[in-house]
PDB file of C-alpha atoms in Angstrom:
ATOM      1  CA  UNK Q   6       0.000   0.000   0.000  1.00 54.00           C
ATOM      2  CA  UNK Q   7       1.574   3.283  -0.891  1.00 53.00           C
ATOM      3  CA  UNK Q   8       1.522   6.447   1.198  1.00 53.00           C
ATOM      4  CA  UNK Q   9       0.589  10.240   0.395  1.00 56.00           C
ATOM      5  CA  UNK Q  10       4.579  10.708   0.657  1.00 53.00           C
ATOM      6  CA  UNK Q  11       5.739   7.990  -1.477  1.00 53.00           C
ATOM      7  CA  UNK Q  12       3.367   9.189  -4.528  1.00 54.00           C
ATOM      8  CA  UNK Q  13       4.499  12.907  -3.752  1.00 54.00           C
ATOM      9  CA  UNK Q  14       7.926  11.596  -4.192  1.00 51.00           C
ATOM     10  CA  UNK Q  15       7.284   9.604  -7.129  1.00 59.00           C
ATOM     11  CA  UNK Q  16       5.603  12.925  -9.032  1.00 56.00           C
ATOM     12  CA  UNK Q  17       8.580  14.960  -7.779  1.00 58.00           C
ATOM     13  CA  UNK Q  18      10.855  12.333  -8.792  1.00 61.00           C
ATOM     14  CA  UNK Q  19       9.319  12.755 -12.864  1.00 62.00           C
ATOM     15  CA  UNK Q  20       9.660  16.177 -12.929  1.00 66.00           C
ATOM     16  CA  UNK Q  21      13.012  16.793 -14.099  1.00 64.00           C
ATOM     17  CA  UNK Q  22      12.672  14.109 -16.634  1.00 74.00           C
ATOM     18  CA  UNK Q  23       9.998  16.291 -18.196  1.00 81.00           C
ATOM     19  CA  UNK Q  24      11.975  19.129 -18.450  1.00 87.00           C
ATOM     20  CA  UNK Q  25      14.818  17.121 -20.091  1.00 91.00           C
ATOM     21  CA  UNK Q  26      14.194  18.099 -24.103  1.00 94.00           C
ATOM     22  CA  UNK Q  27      15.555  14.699 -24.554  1.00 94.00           C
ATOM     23  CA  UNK Q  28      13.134  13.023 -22.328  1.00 95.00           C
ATOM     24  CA  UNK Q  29      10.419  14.949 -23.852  1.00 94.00           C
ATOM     25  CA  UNK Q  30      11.280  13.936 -27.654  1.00 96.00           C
ATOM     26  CA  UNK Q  31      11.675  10.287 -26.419  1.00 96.00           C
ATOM     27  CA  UNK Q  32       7.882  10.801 -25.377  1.00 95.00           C
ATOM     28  CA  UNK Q  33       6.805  12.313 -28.318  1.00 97.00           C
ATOM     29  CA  UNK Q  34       8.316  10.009 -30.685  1.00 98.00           C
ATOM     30  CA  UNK Q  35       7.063   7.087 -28.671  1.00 97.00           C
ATOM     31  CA  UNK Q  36       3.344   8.197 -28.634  1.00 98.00           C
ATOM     32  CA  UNK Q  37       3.627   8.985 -32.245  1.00 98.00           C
ATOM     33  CA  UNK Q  38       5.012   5.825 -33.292  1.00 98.00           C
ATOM     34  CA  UNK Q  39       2.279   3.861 -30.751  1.00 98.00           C
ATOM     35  CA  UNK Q  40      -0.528   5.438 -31.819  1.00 98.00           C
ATOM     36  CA  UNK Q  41       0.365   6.038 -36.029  1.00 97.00           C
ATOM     37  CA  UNK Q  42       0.766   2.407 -36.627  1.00 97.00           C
ATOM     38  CA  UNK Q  43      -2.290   1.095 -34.970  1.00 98.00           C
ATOM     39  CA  UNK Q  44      -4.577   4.020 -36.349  1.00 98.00           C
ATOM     40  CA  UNK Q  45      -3.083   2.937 -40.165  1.00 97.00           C
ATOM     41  CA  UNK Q  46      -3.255  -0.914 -39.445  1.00 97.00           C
ATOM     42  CA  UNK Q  47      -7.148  -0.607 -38.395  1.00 98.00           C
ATOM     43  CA  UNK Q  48      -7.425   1.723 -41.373  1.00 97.00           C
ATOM     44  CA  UNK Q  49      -6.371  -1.278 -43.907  1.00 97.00           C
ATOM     45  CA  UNK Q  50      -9.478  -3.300 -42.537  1.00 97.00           C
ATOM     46  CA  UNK Q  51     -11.702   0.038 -43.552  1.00 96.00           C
ATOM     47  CA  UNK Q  52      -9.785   2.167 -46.542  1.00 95.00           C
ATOM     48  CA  UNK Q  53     -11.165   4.805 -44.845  1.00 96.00           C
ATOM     49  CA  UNK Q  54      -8.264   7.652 -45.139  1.00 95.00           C
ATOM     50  CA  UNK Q  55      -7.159   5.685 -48.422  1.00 94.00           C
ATOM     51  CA  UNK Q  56      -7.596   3.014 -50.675  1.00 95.00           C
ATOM     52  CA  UNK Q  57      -4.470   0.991 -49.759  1.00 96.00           C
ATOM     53  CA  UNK Q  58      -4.172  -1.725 -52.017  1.00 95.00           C
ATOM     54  CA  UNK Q  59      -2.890   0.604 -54.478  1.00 95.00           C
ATOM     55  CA  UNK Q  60       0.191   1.090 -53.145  1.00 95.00           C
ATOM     56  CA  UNK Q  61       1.254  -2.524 -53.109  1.00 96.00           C
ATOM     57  CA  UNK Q  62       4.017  -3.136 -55.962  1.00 96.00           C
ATOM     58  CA  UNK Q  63       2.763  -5.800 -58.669  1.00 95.00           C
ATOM     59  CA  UNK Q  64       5.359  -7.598 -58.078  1.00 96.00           C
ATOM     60  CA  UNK Q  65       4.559  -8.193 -54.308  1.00 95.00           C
ATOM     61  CA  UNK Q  66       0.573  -8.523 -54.880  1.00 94.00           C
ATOM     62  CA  UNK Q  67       1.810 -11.144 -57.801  1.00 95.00           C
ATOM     63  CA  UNK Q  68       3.824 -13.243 -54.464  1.00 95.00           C
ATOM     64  CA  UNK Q  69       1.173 -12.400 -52.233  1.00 93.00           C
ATOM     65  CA  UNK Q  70      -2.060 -15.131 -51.457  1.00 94.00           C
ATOM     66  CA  UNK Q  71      -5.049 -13.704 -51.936  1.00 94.00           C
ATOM     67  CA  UNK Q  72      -5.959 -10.090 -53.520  1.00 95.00           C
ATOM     68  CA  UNK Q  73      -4.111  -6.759 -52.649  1.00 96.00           C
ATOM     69  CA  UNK Q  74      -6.609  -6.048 -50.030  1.00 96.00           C
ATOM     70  CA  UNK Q  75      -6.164  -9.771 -48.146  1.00 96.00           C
ATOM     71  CA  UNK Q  76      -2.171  -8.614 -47.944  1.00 96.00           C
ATOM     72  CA  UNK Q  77      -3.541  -4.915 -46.748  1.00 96.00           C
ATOM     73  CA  UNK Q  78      -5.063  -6.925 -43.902  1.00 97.00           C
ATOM     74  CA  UNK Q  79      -2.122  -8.884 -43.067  1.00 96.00           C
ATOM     75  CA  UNK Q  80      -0.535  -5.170 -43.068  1.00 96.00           C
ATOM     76  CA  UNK Q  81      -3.124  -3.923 -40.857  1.00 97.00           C
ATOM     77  CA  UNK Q  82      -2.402  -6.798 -38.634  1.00 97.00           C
ATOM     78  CA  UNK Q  83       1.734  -6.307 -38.300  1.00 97.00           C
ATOM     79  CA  UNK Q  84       1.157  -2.710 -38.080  1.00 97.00           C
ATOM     80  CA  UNK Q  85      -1.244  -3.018 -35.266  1.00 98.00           C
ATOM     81  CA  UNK Q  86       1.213  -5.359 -33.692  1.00 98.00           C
ATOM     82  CA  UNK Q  87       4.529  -3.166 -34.397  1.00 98.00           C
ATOM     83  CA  UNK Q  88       2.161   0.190 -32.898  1.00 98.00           C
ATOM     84  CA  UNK Q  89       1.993  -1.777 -29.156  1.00 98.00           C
ATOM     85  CA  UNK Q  90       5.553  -3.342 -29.559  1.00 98.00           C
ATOM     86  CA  UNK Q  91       6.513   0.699 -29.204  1.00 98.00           C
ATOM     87  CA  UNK Q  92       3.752   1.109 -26.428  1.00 97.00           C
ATOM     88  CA  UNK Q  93       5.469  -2.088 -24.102  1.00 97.00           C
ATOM     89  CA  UNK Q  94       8.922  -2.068 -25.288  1.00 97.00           C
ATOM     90  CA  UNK Q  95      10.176   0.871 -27.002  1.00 97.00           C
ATOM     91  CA  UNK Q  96      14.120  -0.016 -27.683  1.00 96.00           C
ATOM     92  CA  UNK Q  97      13.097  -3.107 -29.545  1.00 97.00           C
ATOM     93  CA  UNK Q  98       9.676  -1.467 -31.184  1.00 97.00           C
ATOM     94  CA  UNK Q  99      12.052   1.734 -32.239  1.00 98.00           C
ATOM     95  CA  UNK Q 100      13.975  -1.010 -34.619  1.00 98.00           C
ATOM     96  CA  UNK Q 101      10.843  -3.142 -35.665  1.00 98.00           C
ATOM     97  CA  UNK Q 102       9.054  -0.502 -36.979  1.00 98.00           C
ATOM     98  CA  UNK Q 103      12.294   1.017 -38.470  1.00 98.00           C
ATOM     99  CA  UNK Q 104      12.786  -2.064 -40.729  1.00 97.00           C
ATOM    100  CA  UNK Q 105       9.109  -2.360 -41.676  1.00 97.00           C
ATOM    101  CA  UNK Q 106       9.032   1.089 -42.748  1.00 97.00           C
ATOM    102  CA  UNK Q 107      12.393  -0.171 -44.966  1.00 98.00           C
ATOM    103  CA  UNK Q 108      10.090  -2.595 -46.600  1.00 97.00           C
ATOM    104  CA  UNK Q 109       7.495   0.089 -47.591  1.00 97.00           C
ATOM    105  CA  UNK Q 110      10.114   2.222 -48.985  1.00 98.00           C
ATOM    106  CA  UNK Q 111      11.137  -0.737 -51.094  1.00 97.00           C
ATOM    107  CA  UNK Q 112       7.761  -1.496 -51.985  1.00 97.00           C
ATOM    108  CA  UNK Q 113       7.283   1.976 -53.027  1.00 97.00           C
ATOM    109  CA  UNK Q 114      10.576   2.566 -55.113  1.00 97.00           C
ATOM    110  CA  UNK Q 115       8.861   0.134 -57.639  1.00 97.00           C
ATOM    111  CA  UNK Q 116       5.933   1.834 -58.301  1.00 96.00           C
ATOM    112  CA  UNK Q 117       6.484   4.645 -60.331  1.00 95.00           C
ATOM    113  CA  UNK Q 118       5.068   7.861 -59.062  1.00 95.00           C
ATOM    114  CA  UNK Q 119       5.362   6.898 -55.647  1.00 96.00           C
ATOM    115  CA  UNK Q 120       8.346   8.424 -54.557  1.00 97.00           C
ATOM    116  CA  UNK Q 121       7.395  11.395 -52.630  1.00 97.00           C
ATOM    117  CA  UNK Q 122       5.708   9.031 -49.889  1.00 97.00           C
ATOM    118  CA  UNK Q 123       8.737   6.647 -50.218  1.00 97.00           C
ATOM    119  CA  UNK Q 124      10.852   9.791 -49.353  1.00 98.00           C
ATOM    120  CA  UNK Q 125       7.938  10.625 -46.518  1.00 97.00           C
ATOM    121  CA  UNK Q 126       8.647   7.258 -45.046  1.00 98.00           C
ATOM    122  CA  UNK Q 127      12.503   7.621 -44.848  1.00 98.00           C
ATOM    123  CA  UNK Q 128      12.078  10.621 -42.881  1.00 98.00           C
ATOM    124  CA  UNK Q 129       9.707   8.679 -40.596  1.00 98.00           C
ATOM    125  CA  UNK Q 130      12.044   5.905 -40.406  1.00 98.00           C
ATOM    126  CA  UNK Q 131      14.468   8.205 -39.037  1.00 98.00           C
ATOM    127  CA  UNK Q 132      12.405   9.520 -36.922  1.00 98.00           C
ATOM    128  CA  UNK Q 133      11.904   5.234 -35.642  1.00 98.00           C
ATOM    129  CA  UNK Q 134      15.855   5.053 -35.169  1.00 98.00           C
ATOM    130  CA  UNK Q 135      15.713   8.201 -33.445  1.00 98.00           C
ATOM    131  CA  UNK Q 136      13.317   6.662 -30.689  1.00 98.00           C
ATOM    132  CA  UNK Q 137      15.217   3.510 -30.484  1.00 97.00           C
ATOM    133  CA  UNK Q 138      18.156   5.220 -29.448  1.00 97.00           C
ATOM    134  CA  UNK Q 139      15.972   7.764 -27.278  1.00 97.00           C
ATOM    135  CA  UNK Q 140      14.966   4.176 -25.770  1.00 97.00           C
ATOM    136  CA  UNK Q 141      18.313   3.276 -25.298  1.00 95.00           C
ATOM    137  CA  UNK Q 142      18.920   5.769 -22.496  1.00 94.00           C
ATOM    138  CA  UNK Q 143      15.400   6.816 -21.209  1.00 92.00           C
ATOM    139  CA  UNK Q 144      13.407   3.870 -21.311  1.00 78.00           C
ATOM    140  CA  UNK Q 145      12.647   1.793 -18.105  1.00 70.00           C
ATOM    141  CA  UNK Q 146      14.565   4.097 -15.674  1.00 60.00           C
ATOM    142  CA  UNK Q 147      13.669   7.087 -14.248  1.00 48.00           C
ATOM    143  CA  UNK Q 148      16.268  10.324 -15.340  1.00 46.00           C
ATOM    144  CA  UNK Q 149      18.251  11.775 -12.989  1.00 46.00           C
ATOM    145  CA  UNK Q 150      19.572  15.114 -13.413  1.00 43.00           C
TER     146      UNK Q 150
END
């Protein structure tokens, strides 16, 4: 059972890892990369913001079973999954969403006329490595400056 002190402690304890700007980004980039991949992934089940089994390359929907939109589920599903990896475990979910936005960029290199979002996606992807290595220090353990 906890006492009034120990949770006063516990909030005074946080506040200079808010202030810290790195702390803060870490936190930013870590609710951004939670919450982005699971609203996409239950988007591919709806094609509500866009009809996504255009951008699958030919040459994957040719490998893939099923249609374009049965792989766009299977998407939905690893995105979903990649979006709470971040949530519970941020140094490993920084890198697995890293190297799944690698595979989009590939996929989207061979489609012509899809470049700008392929160049989109490399700046998110740095913005993945950048968490995982925010992880790295701030993850787990409270700051103490």
């Amino acid at each position: 059972m906890s006492s009034p002190t120990t949770t006063t402690t516990s909030v005074a304890s946080r506040r200079p890892a808010l202030s810290d700007p790195g702390y803060q980004a870490f936190v930013i980039l870590r609710t951004g990369f939670t919450v982005a991949p699971i609203l996409f992934g239950l988007d591919k089940f709806a094609n509500l913001l866009v009809d996504w089994p255009t951008y699958l390359a030919p040459w994957i929907n040719d490998i893939a079973p099923g249609s374009a939109q049965a792989a766009m589920y299977a998407v939905g599903v690893i995105e979903i999954v990649a979006g709470l990896v971040v949530a519970l475990a941020p140094r490993f979910g920084g890198w697995l969403v890293a190297g799944w936005l690698a595979g989009i960029i590939v996929n989207l290199l061979t489609i012509p006329g899809y470049y700008d979002i392929a160049l989109r996606d490399f700046g998110l992807l740095l913005g993945a490595v950048a968490l995982a290595r925010l992880a790295q220090r701030y993850s787990g353990k409270q700051q103490s400056r």
